[in-house]
Amino acid sequence: METSRVNDSRTPSGTPAAGCDVVTVPARQGLEAVDILRRGPGDAVGPVLHDDGGDTLGFLVPPGTAAAWDVPGSTCTETDGRGLPLAPEPPGAGPDWLLPPGEADLATDPAVLREALGEAARMIEAADSCR
């Protein structure tokens, strides 16, 4: 994998470029989705970036996912395959790995991520309606 800066303000800078696309979601929904995926069977979740400044999470998904991604409240950025080798920690200030490469080597399956994001959105809506 490689890293590249993506010109989308909702996508954390330093996101990997070669061999993956990046699904960016609000941090609250993304954290719920990570919990859902980690409770599932096997290695359901791949590397995930957390951008403290933008309050988003970026899930690495297989290349080509962006062409068909249509989940409300999220974006999927197609990468261009240029950049620096992926390091365990992104350089500089800004994003940091929630689940770094090495702990989670494979990209997250987009269908599984779609289901987890939907479940997370429903959980957040239910929790917010109880206030």
GROMACS .gro file of C-alpha atoms in nm:
model
  131
    1MET     CA    1   0.000   0.000   0.000
    2GLU     CA    2   0.104   0.361  -0.047
    3THR     CA    3  -0.006   0.692   0.098
    4SER     CA    4  -0.118   1.008  -0.072
    5ARG     CA    5  -0.294   1.328   0.019
    6VAL     CA    6  -0.649   1.324  -0.113
    7ASN     CA    7  -0.801   1.658  -0.213
    8ASP     CA    8  -1.125   1.600  -0.021
    9SER     CA    9  -1.158   1.790   0.308
   10ARG     CA   10  -1.364   1.506   0.454
   11THR     CA   11  -1.089   1.251   0.389
   12PRO     CA   12  -0.796   1.249   0.633
   13SER     CA   13  -0.469   1.362   0.482
   14GLY     CA   14  -0.206   1.092   0.464
   15THR     CA   15  -0.461   0.832   0.362
   16PRO     CA   16  -0.334   0.528   0.172
   17ALA     CA   17  -0.361   0.549  -0.203
   18ALA     CA   18  -0.234   0.246  -0.394
   19GLY     CA   19  -0.439  -0.067  -0.367
   20CYS     CA   20  -0.733   0.085  -0.180
   21ASP     CA   21  -1.008   0.344  -0.171
   22VAL     CA   22  -1.106   0.525   0.150
   23VAL     CA   23  -1.458   0.545   0.297
   24THR     CA   24  -1.484   0.849   0.524
   25VAL     CA   25  -1.757   0.875   0.789
   26PRO     CA   26  -1.828   1.089   1.097
   27ALA     CA   27  -1.620   0.963   1.391
   28ARG     CA   28  -1.919   0.868   1.608
   29GLN     CA   29  -2.072   0.646   1.341
   30GLY     CA   30  -1.733   0.509   1.243
   31LEU     CA   31  -1.641   0.412   1.598
   32GLU     CA   32  -1.973   0.230   1.637
   33ALA     CA   33  -1.910   0.052   1.307
   34VAL     CA   34  -1.560  -0.053   1.417
   35ASP     CA   35  -1.711  -0.205   1.734
   36ILE     CA   36  -1.973  -0.388   1.529
   37LEU     CA   37  -1.713  -0.519   1.284
   38ARG     CA   38  -1.474  -0.631   1.559
   39ARG     CA   39  -1.753  -0.832   1.726
   40GLY     CA   40  -1.815  -1.014   1.397
   41PRO     CA   41  -1.646  -1.330   1.277
   42GLY     CA   42  -1.285  -1.322   1.157
   43ASP     CA   43  -1.096  -1.012   1.049
   44ALA     CA   44  -1.393  -0.805   0.935
   45VAL     CA   45  -1.224  -0.466   0.968
   46GLY     CA   46  -0.907  -0.349   0.795
   47PRO     CA   47  -0.688  -0.047   0.870
   48VAL     CA   48  -0.875   0.263   0.990
   49LEU     CA   49  -0.753   0.623   1.013
   50HIS     CA   50  -0.883   0.871   1.270
   51ASP     CA   51  -0.862   1.241   1.189
   52ASP     CA   52  -0.892   1.428   1.520
   53GLY     CA   53  -0.920   1.768   1.353
   54GLY     CA   54  -1.192   1.667   1.108
   55ASP     CA   55  -1.369   1.430   1.347
   56THR     CA   56  -1.381   1.153   1.087
   57LEU     CA   57  -1.274   0.793   1.041
   58GLY     CA   58  -1.137   0.658   0.715
   59PHE     CA   59  -1.185   0.286   0.637
   60LEU     CA   60  -0.956   0.132   0.377
   61VAL     CA   61  -1.162  -0.061   0.122
   62PRO     CA   62  -1.067  -0.241  -0.202
   63PRO     CA   63  -0.993  -0.032  -0.511
   64GLY     CA   64  -1.300   0.037  -0.724
   65THR     CA   65  -1.534   0.070  -0.425
   66ALA     CA   66  -1.578   0.444  -0.487
   67ALA     CA   67  -1.748   0.381  -0.822
   68ALA     CA   68  -2.051   0.219  -0.656
   69TRP     CA   69  -2.048   0.370  -0.304
   70ASP     CA   70  -2.381   0.534  -0.217
   71VAL     CA   71  -2.412   0.523   0.163
   72PRO     CA   72  -2.570   0.848   0.292
   73GLY     CA   73  -2.353   1.044   0.534
   74SER     CA   74  -2.028   0.899   0.400
   75THR     CA   75  -1.792   0.948   0.109
   76CYS     CA   76  -1.570   0.704  -0.073
   77THR     CA   77  -1.260   0.855  -0.230
   78GLU     CA   78  -1.096   0.683  -0.523
   79THR     CA   79  -0.722   0.697  -0.494
   80ASP     CA   80  -0.480   0.761  -0.776
   81GLY     CA   81  -0.205   0.515  -0.680
   82ARG     CA   82   0.068   0.775  -0.617
   83GLY     CA   83   0.234   0.848  -0.285
   84LEU     CA   84   0.480   0.731  -0.022
   85PRO     CA   85   0.509   0.381   0.127
   86LEU     CA   86   0.252   0.321   0.401
   87ALA     CA   87   0.411   0.359   0.745
   88PRO     CA   88   0.267   0.228   1.074
   89GLU     CA   89   0.201   0.587   1.181
   90PRO     CA   90   0.105   0.871   0.945
   91PRO     CA   91   0.370   1.146   0.943
   92GLY     CA   92   0.306   1.487   1.096
   93ALA     CA   93   0.009   1.625   1.281
   94GLY     CA   94  -0.347   1.533   1.197
   95PRO     CA   95  -0.460   1.179   1.129
   96ASP     CA   96  -0.350   0.880   1.330
   97TRP     CA   97  -0.421   0.509   1.298
   98LEU     CA   98  -0.712   0.374   1.498
   99LEU     CA   99  -0.633   0.028   1.353
  100PRO     CA  100  -0.290   0.042   1.191
  101PRO     CA  101  -0.173  -0.174   0.904
  102GLY     CA  102  -0.017  -0.485   1.050
  103GLU     CA  103  -0.289  -0.523   1.312
  104ALA     CA  104  -0.545  -0.520   1.032
  105ASP     CA  105  -0.379  -0.602   0.700
  106LEU     CA  106  -0.672  -0.653   0.464
  107ALA     CA  107  -0.903  -0.381   0.341
  108THR     CA  108  -1.254  -0.386   0.486
  109ASP     CA  109  -1.513  -0.561   0.270
  110PRO     CA  110  -1.744  -0.283   0.138
  111ALA     CA  111  -2.062  -0.490   0.178
  112VAL     CA  112  -1.976  -0.571   0.539
  113LEU     CA  113  -1.885  -0.206   0.604
  114ARG     CA  114  -2.214  -0.090   0.448
  115GLU     CA  115  -2.410  -0.316   0.687
  116ALA     CA  116  -2.208  -0.205   0.990
  117LEU     CA  117  -2.251   0.165   0.905
  118GLY     CA  118  -2.627   0.113   0.869
  119GLU     CA  119  -2.647  -0.065   1.203
  120ALA     CA  120  -2.433   0.205   1.365
  121ALA     CA  121  -2.660   0.480   1.226
  122ARG     CA  122  -2.968   0.303   1.366
  123MET     CA  123  -2.801   0.264   1.708
  124ILE     CA  124  -2.704   0.632   1.718
  125GLU     CA  125  -3.055   0.740   1.612
  126ALA     CA  126  -3.212   0.521   1.884
  127ALA     CA  127  -2.971   0.654   2.148
  128ASP     CA  128  -3.033   1.017   2.045
  129SER     CA  129  -3.411   0.972   2.053
  130CYS     CA  130  -3.392   0.859   2.417
  131ARG     CA  131  -3.253   1.196   2.529
   0.00000   0.00000   0.00000
